[in-house]
Structure formats: structure tokens, C-alpha cells
Coordinates of N, CA, C and O in Angstrom, one line a residue:
X1 N -26.6 -332.8 123.1 CA -26.8 -333.0 123.6 C -25.3 -332.7 124.8 O -24.4 -333.1 124.3
X2 N -25.5 -332.4 125.4 CA -24.1 -332.5 126.9 C -23.2 -334.4 127.2 O -24.2 -334.7 127.2
X3 N -22.1 -333.4 127.0 CA -21.0 -335.4 126.9 C -21.0 -335.0 128.8 O -20.5 -334.1 129.5
X4 N -20.1 -336.6 128.8 CA -20.1 -336.8 130.1 C -18.7 -336.1 130.5 O -18.2 -336.3 130.0
X5 N -18.8 -336.3 133.0 CA -17.4 -335.8 132.2 C -16.4 -336.6 132.4 O -15.4 -336.4 131.7
X6 N -16.4 -338.2 132.2 CA -15.8 -339.2 131.4 C -15.5 -338.9 130.9 O -14.5 -339.2 130.3
X7 N -16.7 -338.6 129.2 CA -16.0 -338.9 128.2 C -15.4 -337.4 128.3 O -14.1 -337.6 126.5
X8 N -15.7 -336.7 128.4 CA -14.6 -334.7 128.5 C -12.9 -335.3 128.9 O -12.1 -334.5 128.5
X9 N -13.1 -335.9 130.1 CA -11.8 -336.3 130.2 C -11.1 -337.3 129.4 O -9.6 -336.9 129.3
X10 N -11.4 -338.2 129.2 CA -10.8 -338.8 127.6 C -10.8 -337.8 126.4 O -9.5 -337.9 125.8
X11 N -11.0 -336.8 126.1 CA -11.0 -335.8 124.6 C -9.7 -335.1 125.2 O -8.8 -334.5 124.9
X12 N -9.8 -335.0 126.3 CA -9.1 -333.6 127.3 C -7.3 -334.1 127.2 O -6.8 -333.9 126.8
X13 N -7.8 -335.5 127.0 CA -6.6 -336.6 127.2 C -5.4 -337.2 126.5 O -4.5 -336.6 125.8
X14 N -7.7 -336.6 125.3 CA -7.0 -337.3 123.5 C -6.3 -336.3 123.3 O -4.9 -336.9 121.9
X15 N -6.0 -335.1 123.2 CA -6.0 -333.9 122.6 C -4.7 -333.2 123.6 O -3.8 -333.0 121.8
X16 N -4.7 -333.6 124.8 CA -3.4 -333.2 124.8 C -2.3 -334.5 124.3 O -0.7 -333.7 124.2
X17 N -2.5 -336.0 124.2 CA -2.0 -336.6 123.6 C -1.1 -336.3 121.8 O -0.2 -336.4 121.7
X18 N -2.4 -336.4 121.7 CA -2.0 -335.3 120.4 C -0.5 -334.4 120.0 O 0.2 -334.3 119.1
X19 N -1.7 -333.5 121.4 CA -0.5 -332.1 120.9 C 1.0 -332.5 121.2 O 1.8 -332.3 120.7
X20 N 1.0 -333.3 122.4 CA 2.6 -334.0 123.1 C 2.6 -334.7 121.2 O 4.3 -334.2 121.5
X21 N 2.3 -335.2 120.9 CA 3.1 -336.5 119.8 C 3.1 -335.7 118.6 O 4.5 -336.3 117.8
X22 N 2.8 -334.6 118.0 CA 3.0 -334.9 116.8 C 3.2 -333.3 116.2 O 2.9 -332.2 117.3
X23 N 3.8 -332.8 116.1 CA 4.4 -331.6 115.9 C 3.9 -331.1 114.5 O 3.9 -329.1 114.8
X24 N 2.7 -331.3 113.6 CA 2.1 -330.5 112.9 C 0.8 -330.9 112.8 O 0.7 -332.3 112.9
X25 N -0.1 -329.4 112.4 CA -1.4 -329.8 112.0 C -2.3 -328.8 111.3 O -1.5 -327.6 110.6
X26 N -3.1 -329.0 110.6 CA -3.5 -328.3 109.3 C -5.1 -328.0 110.5 O -5.9 -329.2 111.2
X27 N -6.1 -327.4 110.3 CA -7.3 -327.1 110.5 C -7.7 -326.9 109.3 O -7.3 -326.2 108.1
X28 N -8.8 -327.8 109.1 CA -9.7 -328.6 108.2 C -11.2 -327.7 108.8 O -11.9 -327.9 109.7
X29 N -11.8 -327.5 108.3 CA -13.0 -326.5 107.9 C -13.8 -327.0 107.4 O -14.0 -327.9 106.6
X30 N -15.3 -328.2 107.8 CA -15.7 -329.8 107.2 C -17.0 -328.5 107.7 O -17.7 -329.6 107.6
X31 N -17.4 -328.0 106.4 CA -19.0 -327.3 106.9 C -19.0 -327.5 105.3 O -18.4 -328.1 104.5
X32 N -20.3 -328.8 105.0 CA -21.5 -329.2 104.1 C -20.1 -330.4 104.1 O -20.1 -331.4 103.0
X33 N -19.4 -330.6 104.6 CA -19.1 -332.4 104.9 C -19.9 -333.7 105.5 O -20.6 -333.2 106.3
X34 N -19.9 -334.5 104.2 CA -20.4 -335.8 104.8 C -20.0 -336.3 106.1 O -18.4 -336.8 105.6
X35 N -20.6 -337.8 106.5 CA -19.6 -338.3 107.6 C -19.0 -339.4 106.4 O -18.3 -340.5 107.1
X36 N -19.2 -339.5 105.8 CA -19.0 -340.3 104.9 C -17.4 -339.9 104.1 O -16.6 -341.0 103.9
X37 N -17.4 -338.8 104.3 CA -16.5 -338.3 102.9 C -15.6 -338.2 104.1 O -14.6 -338.3 104.0
X38 N -15.9 -337.7 105.2 CA -14.3 -338.3 106.5 C -14.2 -338.9 106.9 O -12.9 -338.9 107.2
X39 N -15.0 -340.0 106.8 CA -14.3 -341.8 107.1 C -13.8 -341.6 106.3 O -12.5 -342.5 106.2
X40 N -14.3 -341.6 105.3 CA -12.8 -342.1 103.2 C -11.2 -341.1 103.5 O -10.6 -341.7 103.6
X41 N -12.0 -340.0 104.3 CA -10.3 -339.0 104.8 C -10.0 -339.6 105.7 O -9.2 -339.4 105.9
X42 N -10.6 -339.8 107.2 CA -9.8 -340.5 108.1 C -8.9 -341.7 107.5 O -7.8 -342.7 107.6
X43 N -9.4 -342.7 106.6 CA -9.2 -344.1 106.3 C -8.4 -343.7 105.5 O -7.3 -344.6 105.1
X44 N -7.4 -342.3 104.3 CA -6.9 -342.7 103.4 C -5.6 -341.9 104.2 O -4.9 -342.0 103.9
X45 N -6.0 -341.8 105.3 CA -4.6 -340.9 106.4 C -4.2 -341.9 107.3 O -3.4 -341.0 108.0
X46 N -4.5 -342.9 107.3 CA -4.6 -343.5 108.8 C -3.3 -344.0 108.8 O -2.6 -344.7 107.5
X47 N -2.7 -343.7 109.2 CA -0.9 -344.5 109.3 C 0.3 -343.0 109.0 O 1.3 -342.9 109.7
X48 N -0.8 -342.4 108.7 CA 0.1 -340.8 108.1 C 0.0 -339.9 108.9 O 0.5 -339.3 109.6
X49 N -1.7 -340.1 109.6 CA -2.0 -338.9 109.7 C -3.3 -339.7 111.5 O -3.6 -339.7 111.0
X50 N -4.1 -338.0 112.0 CA -5.0 -338.2 112.7 C -5.8 -337.1 112.7 O -5.4 -336.0 112.9
X51 N -7.0 -337.6 112.3 CA -8.5 -336.9 112.7 C -8.4 -336.1 113.8 O -9.0 -337.4 114.1
X52 N -9.0 -335.0 114.5 CA -10.0 -335.0 115.9 C -10.3 -333.8 115.1 O -10.8 -332.4 114.5
X53 N -11.9 -334.4 116.1 CA -13.3 -333.2 114.9 C -13.6 -332.8 116.7 O -12.7 -333.8 117.7
X54 N -14.7 -331.4 117.3 CA -14.5 -331.4 118.9 C -16.4 -330.5 119.2 O -15.2 -329.4 118.0
X55 N -16.2 -329.9 120.0 CA -16.8 -328.9 120.6 C -16.2 -327.8 120.3 O -14.9 -327.6 120.7
X56 N -16.0 -327.0 119.6 CA -15.1 -325.8 119.6 C -14.7 -325.0 121.1 O -13.9 -324.6 121.6
X57 N -15.2 -324.9 122.1 CA -15.3 -324.9 123.5 C -14.6 -325.2 123.6 O -13.4 -325.3 124.9
X58 N -14.6 -326.4 124.4 CA -14.3 -327.9 124.4 C -13.3 -327.8 123.6 O -11.6 -327.3 125.0
X59 N -12.3 -327.7 122.7 CA -11.6 -327.6 122.2 C -10.5 -326.7 122.7 O -9.1 -326.5 122.8
X60 N -10.9 -325.6 123.0 CA -10.3 -324.1 123.7 C -10.1 -323.9 124.8 O -8.3 -323.7 124.7
X61 N -10.6 -324.3 125.2 CA -10.0 -325.1 127.0 C -9.6 -325.9 126.8 O -8.3 -325.8 127.6
X62 N -9.1 -327.0 126.3 CA -8.0 -328.2 126.3 C -7.2 -327.5 126.0 O -6.0 -328.0 126.8
X63 N -6.6 -326.5 124.9 CA -5.4 -325.8 123.8 C -5.1 -325.1 125.6 O -4.2 -325.2 125.3
X64 N -6.2 -324.3 125.6 CA -5.6 -323.0 126.8 C -5.0 -324.2 128.3 O -3.4 -323.7 128.9
X65 N -5.0 -325.6 128.0 CA -5.5 -325.4 129.5 C -3.2 -326.4 128.6 O -2.5 -326.0 129.6
X66 N -3.5 -326.9 127.4 CA -2.0 -327.1 127.1 C -0.5 -326.7 127.4 O -0.1 -326.7 127.6
X67 N -1.6 -325.2 127.5 CA -0.6 -324.2 126.8 C 0.0 -324.0 128.2 O 1.3 -322.7 128.2
X68 N -0.8 -323.9 129.7 CA -0.4 -323.4 130.8 C -0.2 -324.1 130.3 O 1.4 -323.5 131.9
X69 N 0.2 -326.0 130.2 CA 0.9 -326.5 130.9 C 2.6 -326.7 130.5 O 3.2 -327.1 130.7
X70 N 3.1 -325.9 129.0 CA 4.1 -326.0 128.0 C 3.8 -325.1 128.1 O 3.7 -325.0 127.0
X71 N 4.3 -324.0 128.6 CA 4.3 -322.0 127.6 C 5.2 -321.8 126.5 O 4.9 -320.8 125.7
X72 N 6.4 -322.7 126.5 CA 6.5 -323.3 125.6 C 6.0 -323.5 123.7 O 6.7 -323.4 122.5
X73 N 4.8 -323.4 124.2 CA 3.9 -324.7 122.1 C 4.4 -324.2 122.0 O 3.1 -322.1 122.8
X74 N 3.9 -323.7 120.6 CA 2.9 -322.6 119.6 C 1.9 -323.1 119.9 O 1.1 -322.9 118.7
X75 N 1.3 -323.9 119.8 CA -0.3 -324.8 120.3 C -1.1 -323.7 120.6 O -2.8 -323.1 120.1
X76 N -0.9 -322.3 121.4 CA -1.8 -321.4 121.5 C -2.5 -320.6 120.4 O -3.6 -320.4 119.8
X77 N -2.5 -320.8 118.8 CA -2.2 -320.5 117.8 C -3.4 -321.1 117.6 O -4.4 -320.5 116.5
X78 N -3.5 -322.8 118.2 CA -4.8 -322.7 117.0 C -6.2 -322.6 118.2 O -7.1 -323.3 117.3
X79 N -6.3 -322.0 119.0 CA -7.1 -321.6 119.9 C -8.3 -320.9 119.2 O -9.2 -320.8 119.6
X80 N -6.9 -320.1 119.0 CA -7.8 -318.5 117.9 C -8.6 -319.1 116.6 O -9.2 -319.0 116.4
X81 N -8.5 -320.4 116.3 CA -8.6 -320.3 114.6 C -10.0 -321.6 115.2 O -11.0 -322.1 114.1
X82 N -10.4 -321.6 116.3 CA -11.5 -322.9 117.2 C -12.5 -321.8 116.4 O -13.9 -322.0 118.2
X83 N -13.3 -322.2 116.4 CA -14.3 -320.9 115.3 C -14.7 -321.4 113.5 O -14.3 -322.0 113.1
X84 N -16.8 -321.9 114.2 CA -17.2 -322.4 112.7 C -17.0 -323.7 113.4 O -16.3 -324.8 114.1
X85 N -17.3 -323.8 112.1 CA -16.9 -325.9 111.4 C -16.3 -327.0 111.7 O -15.7 -326.7 110.5
X86 N -15.1 -326.4 112.4 CA -13.4 -326.8 112.1 C -13.3 -328.4 112.4 O -13.7 -328.4 114.0
X87 N -12.6 -328.8 112.3 CA -11.0 -329.8 113.1 C -9.8 -329.7 112.8 O -9.5 -329.0 112.2
X88 N -9.6 -331.5 113.6 CA -7.6 -330.6 113.4 C -6.9 -331.6 112.7 O -7.6 -333.0 113.1
X89 N -5.8 -332.0 112.2 CA -5.5 -333.2 111.2 C -3.7 -333.2 112.0 O -3.6 -332.3 111.5
X90 N -3.6 -334.0 112.5 CA -2.5 -333.6 113.0 C -1.3 -334.7 112.6 O -1.5 -335.8 112.5
X91 N -0.4 -334.2 112.4 CA 1.1 -335.4 111.8 C 2.3 -335.2 112.4 O 2.3 -333.5 112.2
X92 N 2.8 -335.7 112.1 CA 4.7 -335.1 111.7 C 5.7 -335.7 110.6 O 6.6 -335.3 110.2
X93 N 4.7 -336.1 109.5 CA 5.3 -336.1 107.7 C 4.6 -335.1 106.9 O 5.0 -334.0 107.2
X94 N 4.6 -335.6 105.7 CA 5.1 -334.9 104.7 C 3.7 -333.9 104.7 O 2.8 -334.4 104.3
X95 N 3.8 -331.9 105.5 CA 2.6 -331.5 105.0 C 1.8 -331.2 104.0 O 1.2 -331.8 103.5
X96 N 2.7 -331.5 103.3 CA 2.6 -331.4 101.4 C 1.7 -332.4 100.8 O 0.5 -332.4 100.0
X97 N 1.7 -334.2 101.5 CA 1.6 -335.0 101.5 C 0.3 -335.1 102.2 O -0.4 -335.9 101.5
X98 N 0.0 -334.4 102.8 CA -1.1 -335.3 103.9 C -2.0 -334.0 103.4 O -3.8 -334.5 103.6
X99 N -1.8 -332.6 102.6 CA -2.4 -331.5 101.6 C -3.7 -332.3 100.8 O -4.4 -331.9 100.3
X100 N -1.8 -332.9 99.5 CA -2.7 -333.5 99.4 C -4.3 -335.2 98.8 O -5.3 -334.8 98.4
X101 N -4.1 -335.5 100.2 CA -4.9 -336.8 100.2 C -5.7 -335.6 100.9 O -7.4 -336.5 100.5
X102 N -6.0 -334.6 101.9 CA -6.5 -333.7 102.0 C -7.6 -333.1 100.7 O -8.7 -333.3 100.9
X103 N -6.9 -332.8 99.6 CA -7.3 -332.6 99.0 C -8.1 -332.9 98.4 O -8.9 -332.2 96.6
X104 N -7.8 -334.5 97.9 CA -8.3 -335.5 97.2 C -9.7 -335.9 97.4 O -10.3 -336.4 96.7
X105 N -10.5 -335.8 98.5 CA -11.4 -336.4 98.8 C -12.6 -335.0 99.4 O -13.8 -335.1 99.8
X106 N -11.7 -334.1 98.7 CA -13.1 -332.9 97.9 C -13.6 -332.7 97.4 O -13.2 -333.1 96.3
X107 N -14.9 -333.1 97.8 CA -16.4 -332.9 96.1 C -16.8 -331.8 96.7 O -17.4 -331.3 97.6
X108 N -17.5 -331.4 95.1 CA -18.6 -330.0 95.7 C -19.4 -331.3 95.8 O -20.0 -331.6 95.6
X109 N -20.3 -330.0 97.0 CA -21.6 -330.6 97.4 C -22.9 -329.9 96.8 O -23.3 -328.1 96.6
X110 N -24.4 -330.6 97.1 CA -25.1 -329.1 96.3 C -25.5 -328.8 96.5 O -26.1 -328.4 98.5
X111 N -26.5 -327.8 96.5 CA -26.0 -326.2 96.8 C -27.6 -326.9 97.6 O -28.2 -327.3 96.5
X112 N -27.7 -326.5 98.5 CA -28.8 -326.5 99.6 C -29.7 -325.4 100.3 O -28.1 -324.5 100.0
X113 N -31.2 -325.5 99.9 CA -32.1 -324.2 100.6 C -31.4 -324.0 101.6 O -31.2 -324.5 102.8
X114 N -30.9 -322.0 101.7 CA -30.5 -321.6 103.0 C -29.2 -321.5 103.3 O -28.5 -320.8 104.3
X115 N -28.6 -322.4 102.5 CA -27.0 -322.5 102.3 C -26.2 -321.3 102.1 O -26.6 -320.3 101.7
X116 N -24.5 -320.6 102.9 CA -24.4 -319.5 102.3 C -23.5 -320.7 101.4 O -22.4 -321.7 101.6
X117 N -23.4 -319.8 100.3 CA -22.8 -320.1 98.9 C -20.9 -319.0 99.5 O -20.8 -318.8 99.1
X118 N -20.2 -321.1 99.5 CA -18.9 -320.8 99.7 C -18.1 -320.3 97.9 O -17.1 -319.0 98.3
X119 N -18.7 -320.6 97.3 CA -18.5 -319.6 95.9 C -19.3 -319.2 94.8 O -20.1 -319.7 94.9
X120 N -18.7 -318.9 93.7 CA -20.3 -318.3 93.4 C -20.6 -319.4 92.3 O -19.1 -320.2 91.8
X121 N -21.8 -319.4 91.7 CA -22.2 -320.3 91.0 C -22.2 -319.7 89.3 O -23.9 -318.3 89.9
X122 N -21.9 -320.3 88.3 CA -22.2 -319.4 86.9 C -22.7 -321.2 86.3 O -22.2 -322.3 86.3
X123 N -24.2 -321.0 85.9 CA -24.7 -321.7 85.1 C -24.3 -321.8 83.6 O -25.1 -320.4 83.0
X124 N -23.5 -322.2 82.9 CA -23.5 -322.2 81.4 C -24.5 -321.7 80.2 O -25.3 -322.7 80.4
X125 N -24.3 -320.6 79.3 CA -25.5 -321.4 78.1 C -25.4 -322.2 77.2 O -24.2 -323.3 77.6
X126 N -26.7 -323.0 77.6 CA -26.6 -323.9 76.3 C -27.6 -324.5 76.6 O -28.6 -324.1 77.9
X127 N -27.7 -326.1 75.7 CA -29.0 -326.8 76.0 C -29.0 -326.4 77.5 O -28.5 -327.9 78.9
X128 N -30.5 -327.0 77.9 CA -30.1 -327.4 80.0 C -30.9 -328.7 79.6 O -31.8 -329.7 80.5
X129 N -31.9 -329.3 78.6 CA -32.4 -330.4 78.9 C -33.5 -331.0 79.5 O -34.7 -331.7 79.9
X130 N -34.3 -329.5 80.1 CA -35.8 -329.1 81.0 C -36.3 -328.6 79.1 O -36.3 -328.6 78.1
X131 N -37.9 -329.5 79.4 CA -38.6 -328.8 78.6 C -39.5 -328.2 78.6 O -39.3 -327.6 79.1
X132 N -40.1 -327.9 77.1 CA -40.4 -326.0 77.0 C -41.3 -325.4 77.5 O -42.0 -324.4 78.3
X133 N -42.5 -327.1 78.3 CA -43.3 -326.3 79.4 C -42.6 -325.6 80.6 O -43.5 -325.1 81.3
X134 N -41.2 -326.2 81.2 CA -40.5 -324.7 82.0 C -40.2 -323.9 82.2 O -39.6 -323.0 82.8
X135 N -40.5 -323.3 81.5 CA -39.8 -322.2 81.0 C -40.2 -320.9 81.5 O -39.8 -319.5 82.3
X136 N -41.9 -321.2 82.5 CA -41.9 -319.7 83.5 C -41.2 -320.2 85.1 O -40.5 -319.0 85.6
X137 N -40.1 -321.4 84.8 CA -39.3 -321.6 86.4 C -38.1 -321.3 86.2 O -37.9 -320.5 86.8
X138 N -37.6 -320.1 84.6 CA -36.4 -319.7 83.9 C -36.9 -318.0 84.4 O -36.2 -317.5 84.6
X139 N -38.2 -318.0 84.2 CA -38.5 -316.8 83.7 C -38.3 -316.0 85.2 O -38.1 -315.0 86.0
X140 N -39.3 -317.4 86.0 CA -38.9 -316.1 87.7 C -36.7 -315.7 87.8 O -37.5 -314.9 89.1
X141 N -36.6 -316.8 87.8 CA -35.5 -316.4 88.5 C -34.3 -314.9 87.1 O -33.7 -315.0 87.1
X142 N -35.4 -314.8 85.9 CA -34.8 -313.1 85.4 C -33.6 -314.4 84.3 O -32.9 -313.5 84.7
X143 N -34.3 -314.7 84.3 CA -32.8 -315.9 83.7 C -33.3 -315.9 81.3 O -34.8 -316.3 81.2
X144 N -32.8 -315.2 80.8 CA -33.1 -315.0 79.5 C -32.8 -316.7 78.4 O -31.7 -317.9 78.8
X145 N -33.8 -316.9 77.9 CA -33.9 -318.2 77.4 C -34.5 -319.0 76.1 O -35.4 -317.6 75.4
X146 N -34.5 -319.3 75.5 CA -34.8 -319.5 74.0 C -35.9 -320.7 73.6 O -34.7 -322.1 74.7
X147 N -36.4 -321.8 73.0 CA -36.4 -322.9 73.1 C -36.0 -323.1 71.6 O -35.9 -323.2 70.4
X148 N -34.6 -324.9 71.3 CA -33.9 -325.1 70.5 C -34.1 -326.6 70.4 O -34.2 -327.0 71.8
X149 N -34.9 -327.4 69.5 CA -35.2 -327.9 69.8 C -35.7 -329.3 69.7 O -35.5 -329.8 71.4
X150 N -37.0 -328.8 70.9 CA -37.4 -329.0 72.1 C -37.5 -328.7 72.8 O -37.7 -329.9 74.0
X151 N -35.6 -328.4 73.0 CA -35.4 -328.8 74.6 C -35.1 -326.4 75.1 O -34.9 -325.9 74.3
X152 N -35.2 -326.9 76.3 CA -34.9 -324.6 76.3 C -33.9 -324.6 76.8 O -32.0 -326.1 77.3
X153 N -33.2 -323.6 75.7 CA -31.7 -323.7 75.5 C -31.5 -321.7 76.7 O -32.2 -320.3 76.2
X154 N -30.3 -322.3 77.3 CA -30.1 -320.9 77.5 C -29.0 -319.3 77.2 O -28.3 -320.2 76.8
X155 N -28.9 -318.6 77.1 CA -28.9 -317.8 76.3 C -27.4 -316.9 76.3 O -26.6 -317.2 75.8
X156 N -27.9 -316.5 77.1 CA -26.1 -316.7 77.8 C -25.5 -316.7 79.8 O -26.5 -317.8 80.3
X157 N -24.6 -317.2 80.0 CA -24.1 -317.8 80.9 C -25.0 -316.8 81.7 O -25.0 -315.5 81.7
X158 N -24.8 -317.4 83.3 CA -25.6 -316.9 84.4 C -25.5 -316.9 85.2 O -24.7 -318.5 85.9
X159 N -24.5 -315.5 86.8 CA -24.0 -315.7 88.0 C -25.7 -316.4 88.4 O -26.4 -315.3 89.2
X160 N -25.9 -317.3 88.8 CA -26.7 -318.0 89.7 C -27.1 -317.6 91.2 O -28.2 -316.5 91.9
X161 N -25.6 -318.1 91.9 CA -25.5 -317.7 93.0 C -24.4 -316.6 93.1 O -23.3 -317.5 93.0
X162 N -24.2 -315.2 94.5 CA -22.8 -315.4 94.4 C -23.0 -315.8 95.6 O -22.8 -316.3 96.3
X163 N -21.0 -315.7 95.4 CA -20.1 -315.8 96.8 C -20.8 -315.3 98.0 O -20.5 -313.9 98.2
X164 N -21.4 -315.8 99.3 CA -21.3 -315.6 100.3 C -23.4 -315.2 100.5 O -23.8 -314.6 101.6
X165 N -23.6 -315.4 99.4 CA -25.1 -315.1 99.7 C -26.0 -316.9 99.4 O -25.3 -317.3 99.5
X166 N -27.0 -316.4 100.7 CA -27.9 -317.7 100.8 C -28.3 -318.0 99.8 O -28.9 -317.5 99.0
X167 N -28.8 -319.9 100.1 CA -29.2 -319.9 98.5 C -30.8 -319.7 98.6 O -31.0 -320.5 99.6
X168 N -31.9 -319.8 97.9 CA -33.3 -319.4 98.3 C -33.5 -321.4 97.9 O -32.9 -321.5 96.0
X169 N -34.7 -321.5 97.2 CA -35.5 -322.6 97.1 C -35.3 -322.8 95.7 O -35.7 -324.2 95.3
X170 N -35.9 -321.7 94.8 CA -36.0 -321.3 93.7 C -34.2 -322.2 93.1 O -34.5 -322.7 91.7
X171 N -33.2 -321.2 93.3 CA -32.0 -321.5 92.7 C -31.3 -323.1 92.9 O -30.9 -323.4 92.1
X172 N -32.0 -323.0 94.1 CA -31.5 -325.0 94.0 C -32.4 -325.7 93.0 O -31.7 -326.8 93.2
X173 N -33.4 -325.4 92.8 CA -34.4 -326.8 92.3 C -34.2 -326.0 91.5 O -33.8 -327.3 90.3
X174 N -33.3 -324.6 90.6 CA -32.7 -325.4 89.3 C -31.4 -326.3 89.3 O -31.5 -327.0 88.0
X175 N -30.8 -326.1 89.9 CA -29.3 -326.5 90.1 C -29.5 -328.0 89.9 O -29.1 -328.6 89.7
X176 N -30.7 -328.5 91.4 CA -30.6 -329.7 90.9 C -32.1 -330.5 89.1 O -31.1 -331.9 89.1
X177 N -32.7 -328.8 88.6 CA -32.4 -330.1 87.2 C -31.8 -330.1 86.9 O -32.1 -330.8 85.3
X178 N -30.4 -329.5 86.6 CA -29.7 -329.0 85.9 C -28.7 -330.4 86.3 O -28.3 -330.6 85.4

């Protein structure tokens, strides 16, 4: 849904105000970040930093206009990084302290069907807690198993998903079971 002209104007004023007010900024990628997690991060940073999200084309246009008005500003570098699902965290405080606050709110997201895995997923060998009737599920994923004490046990560590690979339905289902 497109934004109204007045909302765009408010956004432009806010972003330009933040670029004037703050001397430092983090660019944060927010793929697979829920609204509650983002809200918790904003609450923790309150008073020390400000988080601003927006549409990439709108952010780029606003930064471009700001750089035309203030040619000496290093903000032009921010225009290049407005790709993908990103936002800005503006601050005048200690970058290390703000970074710690941002990283403390980082939580691993469960693998969902169709997303691209940011890191490899390795399932360790050992008991799975699954009953012996589910061995066919592991066989379809070509995972070597044996039955020990009434449960399926994986024989080897298995790299289930490689970094940059799309997660398929059976991989996501297995991770849910484990």
C-alpha cells in the first residue's frame, strides 16, 4: 500500500533530522526479525539511540536529497547500503555499547520453508527423541540412523542445510521435530 504524500514528507523530515542530529549510524539487516524482537531492541536503546526503518527507495531518495543539501556529509555512503531488508540505528554514544545492545537482542530464528539459510545447520549425532516408527522420515533425507533404547539415534553429525541454500519442507519438518 503506497504511503500518502504527507506521510512521505514526515518520513523525509524525520530521516533528515536524524542525519543532522546524530554523527554515527549502524546499518542493521532485519531478515527474519519479528516485530516483538524489534520492539524489545527499541526499548533497550531508548535514550541512547534511535532505530529507523523504511522503504529502500524512499530512504535512498531522502539520503540523496540530504547529500545535495549538505555536500560535505558522509551520509552518501548510507545510500549504497539500502539494499534488502535494512534499517538504521542512529547514535552519538559509544558504538561498542550500542552494538552490544543490538547483539544481545539477536535470537536464532527457526528454519521456515522457502527461506535462504544464513548459516549452515549441522544436526549433531545422538538421540533424537523420535519413536522408531519415524525412521522413514530420516531415510528420505539420507540420514544414517539406528534404534537405541526405543528411540531413533543419528549415527553421524549431519550438515542438513548449507549456508545460502533454500530450506525445503522436509528439512524444516525435521528441525521442528528435533
